[in-house]
PDB file of C-alpha atoms in Angstrom:
ATOM      1  CA  MET A 112      10.938  -0.196  68.682  1.00 87.00           C
ATOM      2  CA  ASN A 113       9.509   2.090  65.985  1.00 92.00           C
ATOM      3  CA  ILE A 114       5.522   1.883  67.195  1.00 96.00           C
ATOM      4  CA  GLU A 115       4.276   4.729  68.660  1.00 96.00           C
ATOM      5  CA  LEU A 116       2.591   4.312  72.375  1.00 97.00           C
ATOM      6  CA  ILE A 117      -0.540   5.963  72.833  1.00 97.00           C
ATOM      7  CA  PRO A 118      -2.020   5.721  76.736  1.00 97.00           C
ATOM      8  CA  ALA A 119      -5.866   5.925  76.511  1.00 96.00           C
ATOM      9  CA  ILE A 120      -8.474   8.210  78.755  1.00 97.00           C
ATOM     10  CA  ASP A 121     -11.909   7.189  78.749  1.00 95.00           C
ATOM     11  CA  ILE A 122     -14.706   9.032  80.694  1.00 96.00           C
ATOM     12  CA  ILE A 123     -17.680   8.839  82.044  1.00 95.00           C
ATOM     13  CA  ASP A 124     -19.427  11.037  84.095  1.00 94.00           C
ATOM     14  CA  GLY A 125     -15.875  12.817  84.244  1.00 94.00           C
ATOM     15  CA  LYS A 126     -14.261   9.949  85.351  1.00 95.00           C
ATOM     16  CA  CYS A 127     -10.969   7.793  84.069  1.00 93.00           C
ATOM     17  CA  VAL A 128     -13.273   4.492  83.023  1.00 93.00           C
ATOM     18  CA  ARG A 129     -12.631   1.070  81.489  1.00 86.00           C
ATOM     19  CA  LEU A 130     -15.702  -0.824  79.766  1.00 83.00           C
ATOM     20  CA  THR A 131     -15.370  -4.336  78.783  1.00 79.00           C
ATOM     21  CA  LYS A 132     -16.217  -5.054  75.077  1.00 73.00           C
ATOM     22  CA  GLY A 133     -17.538  -1.464  75.027  1.00 74.00           C
ATOM     23  CA  ASP A 134     -20.326  -2.161  77.592  1.00 79.00           C
ATOM     24  CA  TYR A 135     -21.320   0.595  79.439  1.00 81.00           C
ATOM     25  CA  SER A 136     -22.772  -2.133  82.583  1.00 83.00           C
ATOM     26  CA  GLN A 137     -19.292  -3.721  82.608  1.00 83.00           C
ATOM     27  CA  LYS A 138     -17.557   0.170  84.256  1.00 87.00           C
ATOM     28  CA  LYS A 139     -14.327  -0.126  85.943  1.00 91.00           C
ATOM     29  CA  VAL A 140     -13.325   3.832  87.344  1.00 93.00           C
ATOM     30  CA  TYR A 141      -9.808   4.133  87.916  1.00 93.00           C
ATOM     31  CA  ASN A 142      -9.128   7.660  88.632  1.00 93.00           C
ATOM     32  CA  GLU A 143     -11.500  10.156  89.711  1.00 94.00           C
ATOM     33  CA  ASP A 144      -9.591  13.047  87.907  1.00 97.00           C
ATOM     34  CA  PRO A 145      -8.449  12.552  84.517  1.00 97.00           C
ATOM     35  CA  VAL A 146      -6.270  15.400  84.378  1.00 97.00           C
ATOM     36  CA  SER A 147      -4.161  14.129  87.110  1.00 97.00           C
ATOM     37  CA  GLN A 148      -3.990  10.876  85.056  1.00 97.00           C
ATOM     38  CA  ALA A 149      -3.342  13.017  81.753  1.00 98.00           C
ATOM     39  CA  GLN A 150      -0.472  14.804  83.591  1.00 98.00           C
ATOM     40  CA  ALA A 151       0.436  11.153  85.135  1.00 96.00           C
ATOM     41  CA  PHE A 152       1.024   9.747  81.356  1.00 96.00           C
ATOM     42  CA  GLU A 153       3.009  13.144  80.754  1.00 97.00           C
ATOM     43  CA  ARG A 154       5.542  12.580  83.113  1.00 96.00           C
ATOM     44  CA  LEU A 155       6.253   9.178  82.241  1.00 94.00           C
ATOM     45  CA  GLY A 156       7.267  10.707  78.687  1.00 94.00           C
ATOM     46  CA  PHE A 157       4.464   9.567  76.393  1.00 96.00           C
ATOM     47  CA  LYS A 158       3.689  12.722  74.215  1.00 96.00           C
ATOM     48  CA  ARG A 159       0.402  11.339  73.116  1.00 97.00           C
ATOM     49  CA  LEU A 160      -3.374  10.784  74.649  1.00 98.00           C
ATOM     50  CA  HIS A 161      -6.233   9.049  72.934  1.00 98.00           C
ATOM     51  CA  VAL A 162      -9.692  10.664  74.771  1.00 98.00           C
ATOM     52  CA  VAL A 163     -12.727   9.646  74.450  1.00 95.00           C
ATOM     53  CA  ASP A 164     -16.335  11.250  75.655  1.00 96.00           C
ATOM     54  CA  LEU A 165     -18.366   7.464  76.427  1.00 93.00           C
ATOM     55  CA  ASP A 166     -20.736   9.543  77.589  1.00 94.00           C
ATOM     56  CA  GLY A 167     -20.868  11.716  74.167  1.00 93.00           C
ATOM     57  CA  ALA A 168     -20.617   8.471  72.234  1.00 88.00           C
ATOM     58  CA  LYS A 169     -24.134   7.454  73.875  1.00 88.00           C
ATOM     59  CA  ALA A 170     -25.566  10.872  74.149  1.00 92.00           C
ATOM     60  CA  LYS A 171     -24.613  11.487  70.585  1.00 90.00           C
ATOM     61  CA  HIS A 172     -23.156  15.070  70.894  1.00 94.00           C
ATOM     62  CA  ILE A 173     -20.001  15.959  73.382  1.00 96.00           C
ATOM     63  CA  VAL A 174     -20.707  15.826  76.805  1.00 97.00           C
ATOM     64  CA  ASN A 175     -17.365  15.949  78.491  1.00 97.00           C
ATOM     65  CA  GLU A 176     -15.682  18.733  76.649  1.00 96.00           C
ATOM     66  CA  ALA A 177     -14.812  20.299  79.898  1.00 97.00           C
ATOM     67  CA  VAL A 178     -12.538  17.445  80.754  1.00 97.00           C
ATOM     68  CA  LEU A 179     -10.670  17.653  77.571  1.00 98.00           C
ATOM     69  CA  ARG A 180     -10.125  21.111  78.059  1.00 98.00           C
ATOM     70  CA  GLY A 181      -8.469  20.660  81.472  1.00 98.00           C
ATOM     71  CA  ILE A 182      -6.262  17.436  80.493  1.00 98.00           C
ATOM     72  CA  THR A 183      -5.228  20.455  77.483  1.00 98.00           C
ATOM     73  CA  SER A 184      -4.472  23.189  79.639  1.00 98.00           C
ATOM     74  CA  ALA A 185      -2.620  21.046  81.893  1.00 98.00           C
ATOM     75  CA  THR A 186      -0.343  19.362  79.758  1.00 98.00           C
ATOM     76  CA  ARG A 187       1.433  19.700  76.425  1.00 98.00           C
ATOM     77  CA  LEU A 188       0.170  16.012  75.452  1.00 98.00           C
ATOM     78  CA  LYS A 189      -1.041  16.296  71.573  1.00 98.00           C
ATOM     79  CA  VAL A 190      -4.393  14.999  72.582  1.00 98.00           C
ATOM     80  CA  ASP A 191      -6.989  13.209  69.750  1.00 98.00           C
ATOM     81  CA  PHE A 192     -10.520  12.882  70.724  1.00 98.00           C
ATOM     82  CA  GLY A 193     -13.690  10.996  69.673  1.00 95.00           C
ATOM     83  CA  GLY A 194     -16.462   9.662  71.058  1.00 91.00           C
ATOM     84  CA  GLY A 195     -19.918  11.721  70.167  1.00 89.00           C
ATOM     85  CA  ILE A 196     -18.669  13.814  67.456  1.00 94.00           C
ATOM     86  CA  LYS A 197     -21.513  13.909  65.134  1.00 93.00           C
ATOM     87  CA  SER A 198     -21.562  17.600  63.719  1.00 96.00           C
ATOM     88  CA  GLU A 199     -18.989  20.611  62.592  1.00 96.00           C
ATOM     89  CA  GLU A 200     -20.294  21.909  66.271  1.00 97.00           C
ATOM     90  CA  ASP A 201     -18.760  18.848  68.052  1.00 97.00           C
ATOM     91  CA  ILE A 202     -15.298  19.252  66.148  1.00 98.00           C
ATOM     92  CA  GLU A 203     -15.192  23.116  66.467  1.00 97.00           C
ATOM     93  CA  LYS A 204     -15.732  22.603  70.169  1.00 97.00           C
ATOM     94  CA  ALA A 205     -13.209  19.599  70.582  1.00 98.00           C
ATOM     95  CA  PHE A 206     -10.359  21.598  68.494  1.00 98.00           C
ATOM     96  CA  ALA A 207     -11.214  25.049  70.675  1.00 98.00           C
ATOM     97  CA  ALA A 208     -11.062  22.670  73.952  1.00 98.00           C
ATOM     98  CA  GLY A 209      -7.435  21.637  72.748  1.00 98.00           C
ATOM     99  CA  ALA A 210      -7.661  18.404  71.036  1.00 98.00           C
ATOM    100  CA  SER A 211      -5.322  18.025  67.974  1.00 98.00           C
ATOM    101  CA  MET A 212      -7.313  15.665  66.200  1.00 98.00           C
ATOM    102  CA  VAL A 213     -10.496  13.988  66.199  1.00 98.00           C
ATOM    103  CA  THR A 214     -11.672  10.526  65.929  1.00 97.00           C
ATOM    104  CA  VAL A 215     -14.777  10.312  63.543  1.00 95.00           C
ATOM    105  CA  GLY A 216     -16.378   7.221  62.871  1.00 88.00           C
ATOM    106  CA  SER A 217     -20.296   6.668  63.384  1.00 86.00           C
ATOM    107  CA  ILE A 218     -20.669   9.252  60.722  1.00 92.00           C
ATOM    108  CA  ALA A 219     -18.215   8.336  57.884  1.00 92.00           C
ATOM    109  CA  VAL A 220     -20.545   5.120  58.066  1.00 90.00           C
ATOM    110  CA  SER A 221     -24.059   6.745  58.521  1.00 90.00           C
ATOM    111  CA  GLN A 222     -23.000  10.096  56.303  1.00 94.00           C
ATOM    112  CA  PRO A 223     -19.724   9.581  54.048  1.00 95.00           C
ATOM    113  CA  GLN A 224     -20.410  12.850  52.438  1.00 97.00           C
ATOM    114  CA  THR A 225     -20.375  14.953  55.784  1.00 97.00           C
ATOM    115  CA  PHE A 226     -17.177  12.850  56.748  1.00 97.00           C
ATOM    116  CA  LEU A 227     -15.515  13.816  53.591  1.00 97.00           C
ATOM    117  CA  GLU A 228     -16.484  17.658  53.336  1.00 97.00           C
ATOM    118  CA  TRP A 229     -14.907  17.023  57.173  1.00 98.00           C
ATOM    119  CA  LEU A 230     -11.878  15.666  55.698  1.00 98.00           C
ATOM    120  CA  LYS A 231     -11.625  18.508  52.682  1.00 97.00           C
ATOM    121  CA  THR A 232     -12.606  20.835  55.402  1.00 97.00           C
ATOM    122  CA  TYR A 233      -9.922  20.531  58.625  1.00 98.00           C
ATOM    123  CA  GLY A 234      -7.118  18.291  56.647  1.00 98.00           C
ATOM    124  CA  ALA A 235      -6.439  14.605  56.513  1.00 97.00           C
ATOM    125  CA  GLY A 236      -3.904  15.366  59.643  1.00 97.00           C
ATOM    126  CA  LYS A 237      -6.512  16.267  61.722  1.00 98.00           C
ATOM    127  CA  MET A 238      -8.925  13.783  60.940  1.00 98.00           C
ATOM    128  CA  ILE A 239      -9.019  10.169  62.418  1.00 98.00           C
ATOM    129  CA  LEU A 240     -11.022   7.689  60.775  1.00 97.00           C
ATOM    130  CA  GLY A 241     -12.421   5.353  63.375  1.00 94.00           C
ATOM    131  CA  ALA A 242     -13.145   1.971  62.406  1.00 92.00           C
ATOM    132  CA  ASP A 243     -14.764  -0.265  65.124  1.00 88.00           C
ATOM    133  CA  VAL A 244     -15.095  -3.899  63.888  1.00 90.00           C
ATOM    134  CA  ARG A 245     -17.131  -6.882  65.122  1.00 85.00           C
ATOM    135  CA  ASN A 246     -17.700 -10.058  63.268  1.00 82.00           C
ATOM    136  CA  GLY A 247     -15.573  -8.215  60.078  1.00 83.00           C
ATOM    137  CA  PHE A 248     -18.129  -5.019  60.008  1.00 86.00           C
ATOM    138  CA  VAL A 249     -18.154  -1.878  61.216  1.00 88.00           C
ATOM    139  CA  SER A 250     -19.721  -0.678  64.108  1.00 79.00           C
ATOM    140  CA  ILE A 251     -21.292   2.629  65.106  1.00 72.00           C
ATOM    141  CA  ASN A 252     -22.920   4.771  67.929  1.00 62.00           C
ATOM    142  CA  GLY A 253     -20.677   3.666  70.623  1.00 54.00           C
ATOM    143  CA  TRP A 254     -20.676   0.231  69.723  1.00 56.00           C
ATOM    144  CA  LYS A 255     -24.560  -0.246  69.848  1.00 62.00           C
ATOM    145  CA  GLU A 256     -25.374  -0.891  66.057  1.00 61.00           C
ATOM    146  CA  ASP A 257     -23.332  -3.196  63.502  1.00 69.00           C
ATOM    147  CA  SER A 258     -23.054  -1.449  59.971  1.00 72.00           C
ATOM    148  CA  LYS A 259     -23.463  -2.932  56.977  1.00 80.00           C
ATOM    149  CA  GLU A 260     -20.003  -1.967  55.758  1.00 88.00           C
ATOM    150  CA  ALA A 261     -17.119  -4.407  55.483  1.00 91.00           C
ATOM    151  CA  LEU A 262     -13.587  -3.375  57.222  1.00 94.00           C
ATOM    152  CA  LEU A 263     -11.188  -3.197  53.885  1.00 95.00           C
ATOM    153  CA  PRO A 264     -13.946  -2.190  51.682  1.00 95.00           C
ATOM    154  CA  PHE A 265     -15.127   0.595  53.492  1.00 95.00           C
ATOM    155  CA  LEU A 266     -11.499   1.930  55.071  1.00 96.00           C
ATOM    156  CA  SER A 267     -10.415   1.910  50.831  1.00 97.00           C
ATOM    157  CA  ASN A 268     -12.917   4.145  49.804  1.00 94.00           C
ATOM    158  CA  TYR A 269     -11.461   6.582  52.216  1.00 97.00           C
ATOM    159  CA  VAL A 270      -8.036   5.892  51.523  1.00 97.00           C
ATOM    160  CA  LYS A 271      -8.531   6.734  48.156  1.00 97.00           C
ATOM    161  CA  ALA A 272     -10.378  10.108  48.951  1.00 97.00           C
ATOM    162  CA  GLY A 273      -7.250  11.109  51.607  1.00 98.00           C
ATOM    163  CA  VAL A 274      -7.247   9.845  54.604  1.00 98.00           C
ATOM    164  CA  LYS A 275      -3.997   9.129  56.347  1.00 98.00           C
ATOM    165  CA  ASN A 276      -5.090   8.085  59.999  1.00 98.00           C
ATOM    166  CA  VAL A 277      -7.332   5.277  60.922  1.00 98.00           C
ATOM    167  CA  LEU A 278      -7.870   3.750  64.071  1.00 97.00           C
ATOM    168  CA  CYS A 279      -9.697   0.319  64.121  1.00 95.00           C
ATOM    169  CA  THR A 280     -10.646  -1.300  67.348  1.00 89.00           C
ATOM    170  CA  ASP A 281     -11.491  -5.334  67.661  1.00 87.00           C
ATOM    171  CA  ILE A 282     -14.637  -4.490  69.908  1.00 81.00           C
ATOM    172  CA  SER A 283     -14.396  -8.302  70.948  1.00 77.00           C
ATOM    173  CA  LYS A 284     -10.962  -7.866  72.114  1.00 77.00           C
ATOM    174  CA  ASP A 285     -11.654  -4.517  73.623  1.00 71.00           C
ATOM    175  CA  GLY A 286     -10.982  -4.229  77.562  1.00 75.00           C
ATOM    176  CA  THR A 287     -10.481  -8.097  77.620  1.00 78.00           C
ATOM    177  CA  LEU A 288      -6.543  -8.204  78.141  1.00 84.00           C
ATOM    178  CA  ALA A 289      -6.974 -11.235  75.432  1.00 86.00           C
ATOM    179  CA  GLY A 290      -4.414 -10.082  73.168  1.00 91.00           C
ATOM    180  CA  PRO A 291      -5.100  -7.774  70.051  1.00 94.00           C
ATOM    181  CA  ALA A 292      -6.182  -8.595  66.838  1.00 92.00           C
ATOM    182  CA  THR A 293      -3.179  -8.847  65.661  1.00 94.00           C
ATOM    183  CA  GLU A 294      -3.621 -10.444  62.083  1.00 92.00           C
ATOM    184  CA  LEU A 295      -6.398  -8.196  61.368  1.00 93.00           C
ATOM    185  CA  TYR A 296      -4.156  -5.273  61.752  1.00 95.00           C
ATOM    186  CA  ARG A 297      -1.603  -7.581  59.098  1.00 96.00           C
ATOM    187  CA  ARG A 298      -4.160  -7.451  56.952  1.00 94.00           C
ATOM    188  CA  VAL A 299      -5.015  -3.818  57.321  1.00 96.00           C
ATOM    189  CA  MET A 300      -1.428  -2.434  56.614  1.00 97.00           C
ATOM    190  CA  GLU A 301      -0.747  -5.207  53.620  1.00 97.00           C
ATOM    191  CA  ALA A 302      -4.025  -3.813  51.837  1.00 97.00           C
ATOM    192  CA  PHE A 303      -3.100   0.177  52.656  1.00 97.00           C
ATOM    193  CA  PRO A 304       0.831   0.238  53.585  1.00 97.00           C
ATOM    194  CA  HIS A 305       0.950   4.094  53.733  1.00 97.00           C
ATOM    195  CA  ILE A 306      -1.715   4.850  56.306  1.00 98.00           C
ATOM    196  CA  HIS A 307      -0.777   5.299  60.195  1.00 98.00           C
ATOM    197  CA  LEU A 308      -2.793   2.451  61.439  1.00 98.00           C
ATOM    198  CA  ILE A 309      -3.593   2.911  65.523  1.00 98.00           C
ATOM    199  CA  ALA A 310      -4.046  -0.881  66.608  1.00 97.00           C
ATOM    200  CA  SER A 311      -6.690  -0.493  70.002  1.00 93.00           C
ATOM    201  CA  GLY A 312      -8.556  -3.482  71.755  1.00 89.00           C
ATOM    202  CA  GLY A 313      -6.954  -6.377  73.517  1.00 90.00           C
ATOM    203  CA  VAL A 314      -3.822  -5.317  74.576  1.00 94.00           C
ATOM    204  CA  SER A 315      -2.727  -6.789  77.935  1.00 94.00           C
ATOM    205  CA  SER A 316       1.033  -6.698  77.947  1.00 95.00           C
ATOM    206  CA  ASP A 317       4.518  -5.539  76.670  1.00 94.00           C
ATOM    207  CA  ALA A 318       4.545  -8.796  74.540  1.00 95.00           C
ATOM    208  CA  ASP A 319       2.004  -8.424  73.240  1.00 95.00           C
ATOM    209  CA  ILE A 320       2.617  -4.002  71.761  1.00 96.00           C
ATOM    210  CA  LEU A 321       5.975  -5.749  70.845  1.00 95.00           C
ATOM    211  CA  ALA A 322       4.249  -8.478  68.653  1.00 95.00           C
ATOM    212  CA  LEU A 323       2.438  -5.164  66.525  1.00 96.00           C
ATOM    213  CA  ASP A 324       5.688  -3.602  66.308  1.00 96.00           C
ATOM    214  CA  SER A 325       7.359  -7.102  64.882  1.00 95.00           C
ATOM    215  CA  ALA A 326       4.101  -7.094  62.286  1.00 96.00           C
ATOM    216  CA  GLY A 327       4.744  -3.335  61.259  1.00 96.00           C
ATOM    217  CA  ILE A 328       1.898  -1.692  63.208  1.00 98.00           C
ATOM    218  CA  PRO A 329       2.080   2.117  63.507  1.00 98.00           C
ATOM    219  CA  ALA A 330       0.880   2.841  66.744  1.00 98.00           C
ATOM    220  CA  VAL A 331      -0.929   1.421  69.428  1.00 97.00           C
ATOM    221  CA  VAL A 332      -3.526   2.975  71.848  1.00 96.00           C
ATOM    222  CA  PHE A 333      -4.158   0.760  75.587  1.00 95.00           C
ATOM    223  CA  GLY A 334      -6.029   1.392  78.458  1.00 92.00           C
ATOM    224  CA  LYS A 335      -6.727  -1.369  80.593  1.00 91.00           C
ATOM    225  CA  ALA A 336      -3.386  -2.596  80.740  1.00 92.00           C
ATOM    226  CA  TRP A 337      -1.849   0.000  81.609  1.00 94.00           C
ATOM    227  CA  TYR A 338      -4.019   1.158  84.692  1.00 94.00           C
ATOM    228  CA  GLU A 339      -4.084  -2.842  85.720  1.00 93.00           C
ATOM    229  CA  GLY A 340       0.044  -2.812  85.655  1.00 95.00           C
ATOM    230  CA  ARG A 341       0.345  -5.405  83.127  1.00 95.00           C
ATOM    231  CA  ILE A 342       3.014  -2.554  81.080  1.00 94.00           C
ATOM    232  CA  ASP A 343       6.280  -1.615  82.020  1.00 92.00           C
ATOM    233  CA  ILE A 344       7.029   1.810  79.774  1.00 85.00           C
ATOM    234  CA  GLU A 345      10.466   1.684  81.125  1.00 85.00           C
ATOM    235  CA  LYS A 346      11.215  -2.046  79.723  1.00 83.00           C
ATOM    236  CA  LEU A 347       9.604  -1.004  76.551  1.00 83.00           C
ATOM    237  CA  LYS A 348      12.032   2.492  76.438  1.00 76.00           C
ATOM    238  CA  THR A 349      14.998  -0.113  76.246  1.00 79.00           C
ATOM    239  CA  GLN A 350      13.598  -2.180  73.306  1.00 76.00           C
ATOM    240  CA  ASP A 351      15.179  -1.857  69.884  1.00 59.00           C
TER     241      ASP A 351
END
């Protein structure tokens, strides 16, 4: 198995939660302490962690900086951090709190020149382009607004500008345990075979992860499926 496995911690009010389809009213708390959850992931052998500041996404600036710092201080996990990154100050805060990479989505839609400047300043290795998709179009600001940017043309412009890492979430699948949008991710990889695509949304089982691996998807983020006991990391480790 070649796919990179990335567990997720989504934060609201300092707690580890999951939403359904990005709906803040459909929130379930899985752990009161995100730091202990991150340590548990590390003990299981995971090397990387996806952390989303859902409060920050709503507030349009980083809110859970202290939680990020707690995670990076207590583990050696490579943390990519997103949610509410709207300014260079937010990026600096994230890196100062120990993030290895930051995920930026809304700004790449609403202020493309700003995103390109950040890409140049921090380097493609530090930046993940977040492309949250609903009905084929990129959604922004915590999935509360749909843009007029169609996914593939949107990605094309940034890949040409040097983007290497893309986190693509099918909002209609996220938190539903209905299976990932494998065909969507396959189309993205066919269009941009050299990017490091991180598939996100809908993963419900080991079989879903193996299907993404078979489709040539480089990486996958999963949350609810893990917290609901549907993923067996030891079983996945034995797959070749």
